Amino acid sequence: MAGAKPKPEKLSSVDYHPPSQSWMDVPPNVRPGTFNWAANPANAAYLDLPHVRKWQPTDEDWKLPDNWQQIVLEGLADRLQKYRSLKLFMDICVRCGACADKCHFFLGSGDPKNMPVLRAELLRSVYRRDFTTAGKILGKLAGARPLTPQVIKEWFLYFYQCTECRRCSVFCPYGIDTAEITMMGRELLNSIGLGIDWITTPAANCFRTGNHLGIQPHGFKDSLDFAVDELAEITGVRVEAPINRKGAEILFVSPSADYFASPHYYTLLGYLALFHEIGLDYTWSAYASEGGNFGLFHSSDMMKRLNAKIYAEARRLGVKWILGGECGHMWRVLHQYMDTMNGPADFLEEPVSPITGTKFDHARATKMVHICEFTSDLIANGKLKLEKSRNDNVRVTFHDSCNPARAMGLLDEPRYCIDHACNHFFEMPENTIREQTFCCGSGSGIGTDENFEMRMRGGFPRANAVKYVHEIHGVNMLACICAIDKATLPPLLEFWVPGVEVCGVHELIGNALVMKGEHRVSDLRGEPLPGQAGADGEGAADQPAEKEVSKDV
Amino acid sequence: MRALFSLSVVAVVVLLTIAAVATSGGRFFVGTILPYAAIATFLVGMIYRVLHWARSPVPFKITTTCGQQRSLSWIKHDNLESPHNLWGVLGRMALEVLFFRSLFRNTKAELKDGPRLVYGDARWLWLGGLAFHWSFLVIFVRHFKFFVEPVPGWVSGIQELDGFFQIGLPIFYITDGILLAAITYLFFRRVVNPQLRYLSLAGDYFPLLLIGGLATSGVIMRHTSLRVDITDVKLLATGLISLDPVVPESLGAVFFVHLTMLSVLLLYFPFSKLVHMAGVFFSPTRNMSNNNREQRHINPWNYPVKVHTYEEWEDEFRDVMKAADMPLEKDVETK
């Protein structure tokens, strides 16, 4: 990999002073720890991607195809025709700088090219030179520059140092969305064979098997069966996890990390307990076993190719509507793109909760409901018996995952669930939550080990806010509703704020949920369950109390 | 460097104008031909620019939500920050265009020892921007008095309000002072802040200096010994509008510098970042409602892509699925 991992002391001194020369004269520095390895050629070929070859960002020569400039410029022209957003955002930025210190990568690295305005200028400078009169005539004076291999290296470095979190867009007076720029930049890079492996390989796996690790259908079934066994051991209640069951009322789609990764897995146990308790008529699908969409990080076409499975499977299974699990980008795609790309979903019915009768009329076109919407409706209608004290071992804060927050406006539903599942909830400072939430620093397919330094830098603002509530309120658990968060926040917090763990909202729900016929002495992680006055509950009840006292100092 | 370049361009504009008005042909040029060319360029250019944007579709609904979505009836929906209908969108756009809502949110992040990121209020840019744009608008409206006779009541009303404090004679307009102060702030902000200086292009300094010069020449004409005869200005202005231009003898160099700077601003407008004036209304992240799951949005260029169909998928994994006792569409006997 990329050598020894840096220490927090090293990454915490950030120099915000830009170099003295013009940014156009500062060459990109492809240094270990700040970039991702190139796409594995076999997986790129499996997806029929263009210009598949062996290369690495550390190579001097990236072996660009002969007509690479033509491909990029024609690709840019094509996208300007297809996306008003791109055309507009190329023209109207006034470089006021309001976005500059809103990007977690800039705050954590001090690299001026991570200011969203300058990240976009990397593309705008080429646009000006080849698509505007002023740029053609005045050149560098008008902020224009020719497309050189160095520019391409710069694009590669900085478009893969953006997590498309859209925080900058909240503060921009024109709503310029750097994610749109980054997405186009990545499409152009991919058009000349410059993809990264932690996007291409998961995308190829999702395309082939249905999930990003490439687990085959029987492996998927094994995972769910194992979870059912484990839940039975913890709760004494044996639930069902039907797969590919035709005629179920609801198709449930979650990020595949939920069934192989930790701490996601505890959220999966939470879903299973919840669905059993309310007697939901639902099914999982092995074919559409991934909601997380690595195509979003690659290109519009790839996003559509991967997403197509969900509606196709809903149609095949004959379900009425689709419920979606805790995932960030998955929900961005489901909410903003899916119906447009792969709809209309006229073979489905408008979602109605079979338990409460609530009509989710805000989802009447796409027929997809977020699990936090679904569960908070169950709670509001008194359908769940939740024992909050069972989560008394945790002092929780909530990380608004970027996409549900800034691309859906799903802010209060998860909070409502948490409020009803635990006694100790504390908000982080207001500049760092809700629509102003900070990214984990590893989203959009750049959460790899070789990129470790940049991830820790990018995640620093998030961790800093967690550290605040950790110190003030003794917070020891960060709840979130995104699979990438659950994968990448634990190492981030271990690096910057040791002592805070990460969980899903439905893990908290699963712990608090009082199930009929249950016998529980441990929580979903297998640790003693607080607040249980059972035979062996005494010791369990003591332990968290001690914890709280020590944290409150 | 880029600021100095922009300053020298403005200086050249001033000097060329002064040189030109020394000749009668030059006076005619900067008094009639240049303004006509500028207005024509501005109108055609801006229309072209708007049509240019409008020609590209908005394939996806990509609202940036800055508040709670409309979902369950008992969860409080924020229709201005996450609009779900036309009223919400209009309200959101009005807040944005009239009051710079997004800039009002601005914060400043500072890294302190610890390391600790601390956020503070940073509304100076919002205040400076708002002061600049609003006073520019008021000044623009005040100028209507030169073009129409009789002067409409609302124009004189604005003018009276603007001179409310009755400082000096002729009365000093508040907006003149605010505009000059705001533009000075906006300029020095770019020069002093190292990050802003780093990202600024010549095209960021030039309009500030040009508008600064425009305002300064206006103030000079009103408040110094270089005062101009308002009736002559009105003669030229009404002449321009009625397509029967006259260039009165009394008008001096300062007036023509003022007029030329305005003309240059109009000429420059459609080719520069100043097009944000029209562009702000077109931004898909702001002018779309967040009702993506409620109402279907159509992408005009949507096309089929290669997918991995269920049939192909089952063909590939049928054996392992059968062995795991999973449901199958086609239960083919395996060899």
PDB file of C-alpha atoms in Angstrom, chain B residues 6-175:
ATOM      1  CA  SER B   6      -7.396  45.561 -14.346  1.00  0.00           C
ATOM      2  CA  LEU B   7      -6.612  48.973 -12.904  1.00  0.00           C
ATOM      3  CA  SER B   8      -4.532  49.873 -15.940  1.00  0.00           C
ATOM      4  CA  VAL B   9      -7.333  48.808 -18.284  1.00  0.00           C
ATOM      5  CA  VAL B  10      -9.718  51.130 -16.436  1.00  0.00           C
ATOM      6  CA  ALA B  11      -7.106  53.900 -16.580  1.00  0.00           C
ATOM      7  CA  VAL B  12      -6.729  53.423 -20.328  1.00  0.00           C
ATOM      8  CA  VAL B  13     -10.509  53.695 -20.728  1.00  0.00           C
ATOM      9  CA  VAL B  14     -10.459  56.996 -18.823  1.00  0.00           C
ATOM     10  CA  LEU B  15      -7.497  58.421 -20.714  1.00  0.00           C
ATOM     11  CA  LEU B  16      -8.833  57.402 -24.120  1.00  0.00           C
ATOM     12  CA  THR B  17     -12.147  59.037 -23.310  1.00  0.00           C
ATOM     13  CA  ILE B  18     -10.489  62.257 -22.200  1.00  0.00           C
ATOM     14  CA  ALA B  19      -8.433  62.264 -25.380  1.00  0.00           C
ATOM     15  CA  ALA B  20     -11.474  61.524 -27.512  1.00  0.00           C
ATOM     16  CA  VAL B  21     -13.677  64.293 -26.171  1.00  0.00           C
ATOM     17  CA  ALA B  22     -11.022  66.831 -27.148  1.00  0.00           C
ATOM     18  CA  THR B  23     -12.197  66.298 -30.722  1.00  0.00           C
ATOM     19  CA  SER B  24     -15.744  66.792 -31.981  1.00  0.00           C
ATOM     20  CA  GLY B  25     -15.717  63.413 -33.713  1.00  0.00           C
ATOM     21  CA  GLY B  26     -14.611  61.814 -30.483  1.00  0.00           C
ATOM     22  CA  ARG B  27     -17.426  63.504 -28.565  1.00  0.00           C
ATOM     23  CA  PHE B  28     -19.926  62.211 -31.061  1.00  0.00           C
ATOM     24  CA  PHE B  29     -18.438  58.713 -30.828  1.00  0.00           C
ATOM     25  CA  VAL B  30     -18.472  58.383 -27.035  1.00  0.00           C
ATOM     26  CA  GLY B  31     -21.740  60.316 -26.746  1.00  0.00           C
ATOM     27  CA  THR B  32     -23.786  58.339 -29.244  1.00  0.00           C
ATOM     28  CA  ILE B  33     -22.148  55.476 -31.136  1.00  0.00           C
ATOM     29  CA  LEU B  34     -20.523  53.850 -28.115  1.00  0.00           C
ATOM     30  CA  PRO B  35     -23.694  53.917 -25.939  1.00  0.00           C
ATOM     31  CA  TYR B  36     -25.783  52.497 -28.786  1.00  0.00           C
ATOM     32  CA  ALA B  37     -23.239  49.767 -29.459  1.00  0.00           C
ATOM     33  CA  ALA B  38     -23.068  48.994 -25.757  1.00  0.00           C
ATOM     34  CA  ILE B  39     -26.813  48.750 -25.265  1.00  0.00           C
ATOM     35  CA  ALA B  40     -27.187  46.608 -28.371  1.00  0.00           C
ATOM     36  CA  THR B  41     -24.348  44.305 -27.295  1.00  0.00           C
ATOM     37  CA  PHE B  42     -25.757  44.039 -23.805  1.00  0.00           C
ATOM     38  CA  LEU B  43     -29.270  43.168 -24.953  1.00  0.00           C
ATOM     39  CA  VAL B  44     -28.285  40.786 -27.723  1.00  0.00           C
ATOM     40  CA  GLY B  45     -25.533  39.282 -25.623  1.00  0.00           C
ATOM     41  CA  MET B  46     -27.689  38.650 -22.607  1.00  0.00           C
ATOM     42  CA  ILE B  47     -30.523  37.211 -24.669  1.00  0.00           C
ATOM     43  CA  TYR B  48     -28.023  34.978 -26.426  1.00  0.00           C
ATOM     44  CA  ARG B  49     -26.533  33.910 -23.133  1.00  0.00           C
ATOM     45  CA  VAL B  50     -29.927  33.066 -21.632  1.00  0.00           C
ATOM     46  CA  LEU B  51     -30.986  31.125 -24.733  1.00  0.00           C
ATOM     47  CA  HIS B  52     -27.627  29.365 -24.692  1.00  0.00           C
ATOM     48  CA  TRP B  53     -28.319  28.074 -21.198  1.00  0.00           C
ATOM     49  CA  ALA B  54     -31.951  27.350 -21.921  1.00  0.00           C
ATOM     50  CA  ARG B  55     -30.967  25.183 -24.905  1.00  0.00           C
ATOM     51  CA  SER B  56     -29.436  22.636 -22.552  1.00  0.00           C
ATOM     52  CA  PRO B  57     -32.023  20.617 -20.687  1.00  0.00           C
ATOM     53  CA  VAL B  58     -32.111  19.871 -16.996  1.00  0.00           C
ATOM     54  CA  PRO B  59     -32.008  16.081 -17.143  1.00  0.00           C
ATOM     55  CA  PHE B  60     -32.329  15.466 -13.413  1.00  0.00           C
ATOM     56  CA  LYS B  61     -33.940  17.219 -10.505  1.00  0.00           C
ATOM     57  CA  ILE B  62     -30.929  18.034  -8.347  1.00  0.00           C
ATOM     58  CA  THR B  63     -32.286  20.417  -5.728  1.00  0.00           C
ATOM     59  CA  THR B  64     -29.906  21.182  -2.892  1.00  0.00           C
ATOM     60  CA  THR B  65     -32.093  20.758   0.147  1.00  0.00           C
ATOM     61  CA  CYS B  66     -31.273  23.135   2.960  1.00  0.00           C
ATOM     62  CA  GLY B  67     -34.139  22.166   5.224  1.00  0.00           C
ATOM     63  CA  GLN B  68     -36.551  19.428   6.160  1.00  0.00           C
ATOM     64  CA  GLN B  69     -38.334  17.663   3.273  1.00  0.00           C
ATOM     65  CA  ARG B  70     -42.077  17.311   3.129  1.00  0.00           C
ATOM     66  CA  SER B  71     -42.785  13.778   4.276  1.00  0.00           C
ATOM     67  CA  LEU B  72     -44.954  12.707   7.181  1.00  0.00           C
ATOM     68  CA  SER B  73     -47.753  15.024   8.219  1.00  0.00           C
ATOM     69  CA  TRP B  74     -46.445  15.484  11.744  1.00  0.00           C
ATOM     70  CA  ILE B  75     -42.887  16.329  10.727  1.00  0.00           C
ATOM     71  CA  LYS B  76     -42.506  20.061  10.218  1.00  0.00           C
ATOM     72  CA  HIS B  77     -41.681  20.777   6.614  1.00  0.00           C
ATOM     73  CA  ASP B  78     -39.497  23.737   5.620  1.00  0.00           C
ATOM     74  CA  ASN B  79     -41.033  24.838   2.344  1.00  0.00           C
ATOM     75  CA  LEU B  80     -38.591  27.711   1.815  1.00  0.00           C
ATOM     76  CA  GLU B  81     -35.397  25.699   2.212  1.00  0.00           C
ATOM     77  CA  SER B  82     -36.692  22.451   0.774  1.00  0.00           C
ATOM     78  CA  PRO B  83     -39.620  23.559  -1.375  1.00  0.00           C
ATOM     79  CA  HIS B  84     -42.098  20.987  -2.511  1.00  0.00           C
ATOM     80  CA  ASN B  85     -44.316  23.250  -4.615  1.00  0.00           C
ATOM     81  CA  LEU B  86     -44.158  26.334  -6.831  1.00  0.00           C
ATOM     82  CA  TRP B  87     -44.805  28.731  -3.940  1.00  0.00           C
ATOM     83  CA  GLY B  88     -41.907  27.282  -2.048  1.00  0.00           C
ATOM     84  CA  VAL B  89     -39.642  27.616  -5.069  1.00  0.00           C
ATOM     85  CA  LEU B  90     -40.719  31.215  -5.657  1.00  0.00           C
ATOM     86  CA  GLY B  91     -40.146  32.015  -2.012  1.00  0.00           C
ATOM     87  CA  ARG B  92     -36.757  30.354  -2.036  1.00  0.00           C
ATOM     88  CA  MET B  93     -35.700  32.181  -5.191  1.00  0.00           C
ATOM     89  CA  ALA B  94     -36.983  35.497  -3.850  1.00  0.00           C
ATOM     90  CA  LEU B  95     -34.997  35.070  -0.646  1.00  0.00           C
ATOM     91  CA  GLU B  96     -31.964  34.180  -2.722  1.00  0.00           C
ATOM     92  CA  VAL B  97     -32.209  36.949  -5.304  1.00  0.00           C
ATOM     93  CA  LEU B  98     -33.442  39.751  -3.051  1.00  0.00           C
ATOM     94  CA  PHE B  99     -31.664  38.932   0.198  1.00  0.00           C
ATOM     95  CA  PHE B 100     -28.808  36.560  -0.734  1.00  0.00           C
ATOM     96  CA  ARG B 101     -30.085  33.858   1.592  1.00  0.00           C
ATOM     97  CA  SER B 102     -27.224  31.435   0.944  1.00  0.00           C
ATOM     98  CA  LEU B 103     -24.552  34.032   1.656  1.00  0.00           C
ATOM     99  CA  PHE B 104     -26.356  34.914   4.870  1.00  0.00           C
ATOM    100  CA  ARG B 105     -25.569  31.403   6.044  1.00  0.00           C
ATOM    101  CA  ASN B 106     -21.871  32.059   5.604  1.00  0.00           C
ATOM    102  CA  THR B 107     -19.522  31.037   8.381  1.00  0.00           C
ATOM    103  CA  LYS B 108     -15.813  31.307   8.808  1.00  0.00           C
ATOM    104  CA  ALA B 109     -13.827  28.310   9.908  1.00  0.00           C
ATOM    105  CA  GLU B 110     -10.614  28.779  11.822  1.00  0.00           C
ATOM    106  CA  LEU B 111      -8.150  26.169  12.958  1.00  0.00           C
ATOM    107  CA  LYS B 112      -6.992  26.736  16.524  1.00  0.00           C
ATOM    108  CA  ASP B 113      -4.461  24.811  18.549  1.00  0.00           C
ATOM    109  CA  GLY B 114      -5.754  21.536  19.741  1.00  0.00           C
ATOM    110  CA  PRO B 115      -6.297  21.111  16.822  1.00  0.00           C
ATOM    111  CA  ARG B 116      -9.768  22.542  16.941  1.00  0.00           C
ATOM    112  CA  LEU B 117     -11.909  23.987  14.172  1.00  0.00           C
ATOM    113  CA  VAL B 118     -13.929  26.965  15.319  1.00  0.00           C
ATOM    114  CA  TYR B 119     -16.735  28.510  13.339  1.00  0.00           C
ATOM    115  CA  GLY B 120     -17.621  32.161  13.541  1.00  0.00           C
ATOM    116  CA  ASP B 121     -20.124  34.393  11.837  1.00  0.00           C
ATOM    117  CA  ALA B 122     -18.927  35.745   8.534  1.00  0.00           C
ATOM    118  CA  ARG B 123     -21.655  37.987   7.257  1.00  0.00           C
ATOM    119  CA  TRP B 124     -19.428  40.754   5.890  1.00  0.00           C
ATOM    120  CA  LEU B 125     -19.495  39.352   2.404  1.00  0.00           C
ATOM    121  CA  TRP B 126     -23.264  39.060   2.627  1.00  0.00           C
ATOM    122  CA  LEU B 127     -23.566  42.640   3.895  1.00  0.00           C
ATOM    123  CA  GLY B 128     -21.093  44.018   1.355  1.00  0.00           C
ATOM    124  CA  GLY B 129     -22.719  42.168  -1.514  1.00  0.00           C
ATOM    125  CA  LEU B 130     -26.218  43.153  -0.495  1.00  0.00           C
ATOM    126  CA  ALA B 131     -25.247  46.798   0.044  1.00  0.00           C
ATOM    127  CA  PHE B 132     -23.493  46.897  -3.309  1.00  0.00           C
ATOM    128  CA  HIS B 133     -26.307  45.333  -5.332  1.00  0.00           C
ATOM    129  CA  TRP B 134     -29.156  47.216  -3.694  1.00  0.00           C
ATOM    130  CA  SER B 135     -27.491  50.620  -3.877  1.00  0.00           C
ATOM    131  CA  PHE B 136     -26.548  49.956  -7.491  1.00  0.00           C
ATOM    132  CA  LEU B 137     -30.192  49.185  -8.217  1.00  0.00           C
ATOM    133  CA  VAL B 138     -31.423  52.330  -6.471  1.00  0.00           C
ATOM    134  CA  ILE B 139     -28.865  54.473  -8.296  1.00  0.00           C
ATOM    135  CA  PHE B 140     -29.895  52.872 -11.573  1.00  0.00           C
ATOM    136  CA  VAL B 141     -33.541  53.661 -10.873  1.00  0.00           C
ATOM    137  CA  ARG B 142     -32.697  57.219  -9.837  1.00  0.00           C
ATOM    138  CA  HIS B 143     -31.190  57.748 -13.284  1.00  0.00           C
ATOM    139  CA  PHE B 144     -34.629  57.295 -14.836  1.00  0.00           C
ATOM    140  CA  LYS B 145     -35.184  60.946 -14.135  1.00  0.00           C
ATOM    141  CA  PHE B 146     -32.820  61.717 -16.988  1.00  0.00           C
ATOM    142  CA  PHE B 147     -34.789  59.752 -19.511  1.00  0.00           C
ATOM    143  CA  VAL B 148     -38.437  60.577 -18.869  1.00  0.00           C
ATOM    144  CA  GLU B 149     -40.472  63.720 -18.566  1.00  0.00           C
ATOM    145  CA  PRO B 150     -42.386  64.129 -16.339  1.00  0.00           C
ATOM    146  CA  VAL B 151     -40.411  62.126 -13.788  1.00  0.00           C
ATOM    147  CA  PRO B 152     -42.682  59.382 -12.419  1.00  0.00           C
ATOM    148  CA  GLY B 153     -43.668  59.649  -8.777  1.00  0.00           C
ATOM    149  CA  TRP B 154     -41.992  56.423  -7.722  1.00  0.00           C
ATOM    150  CA  VAL B 155     -38.678  57.539  -9.162  1.00  0.00           C
ATOM    151  CA  SER B 156     -38.773  60.840  -7.283  1.00  0.00           C
ATOM    152  CA  GLY B 157     -39.963  58.944  -4.226  1.00  0.00           C
ATOM    153  CA  ILE B 158     -36.918  56.699  -4.273  1.00  0.00           C
ATOM    154  CA  GLN B 159     -34.740  59.710  -4.886  1.00  0.00           C
ATOM    155  CA  GLU B 160     -36.191  61.581  -1.926  1.00  0.00           C
ATOM    156  CA  LEU B 161     -35.796  58.582   0.315  1.00  0.00           C
ATOM    157  CA  ASP B 162     -32.202  58.202  -0.860  1.00  0.00           C
ATOM    158  CA  GLY B 163     -31.470  61.820   0.076  1.00  0.00           C
ATOM    159  CA  PHE B 164     -33.372  61.471   3.352  1.00  0.00           C
ATOM    160  CA  PHE B 165     -30.586  62.803   5.562  1.00  0.00           C
ATOM    161  CA  GLN B 166     -30.270  65.987   3.461  1.00  0.00           C
ATOM    162  CA  ILE B 167     -26.523  66.175   3.853  1.00  0.00           C
ATOM    163  CA  GLY B 168     -24.864  68.917   1.805  1.00  0.00           C
ATOM    164  CA  LEU B 169     -26.098  70.749  -1.209  1.00  0.00           C
ATOM    165  CA  PRO B 170     -26.827  69.263  -3.655  1.00  0.00           C
ATOM    166  CA  ILE B 171     -28.093  66.592  -1.312  1.00  0.00           C
ATOM    167  CA  PHE B 172     -25.736  63.639  -0.937  1.00  0.00           C
ATOM    168  CA  TYR B 173     -27.426  60.374  -1.806  1.00  0.00           C
ATOM    169  CA  ILE B 174     -26.913  57.644   0.789  1.00  0.00           C
ATOM    170  CA  THR B 175     -26.623  54.990  -1.890  1.00  0.00           C
TER     171      THR B 175
END
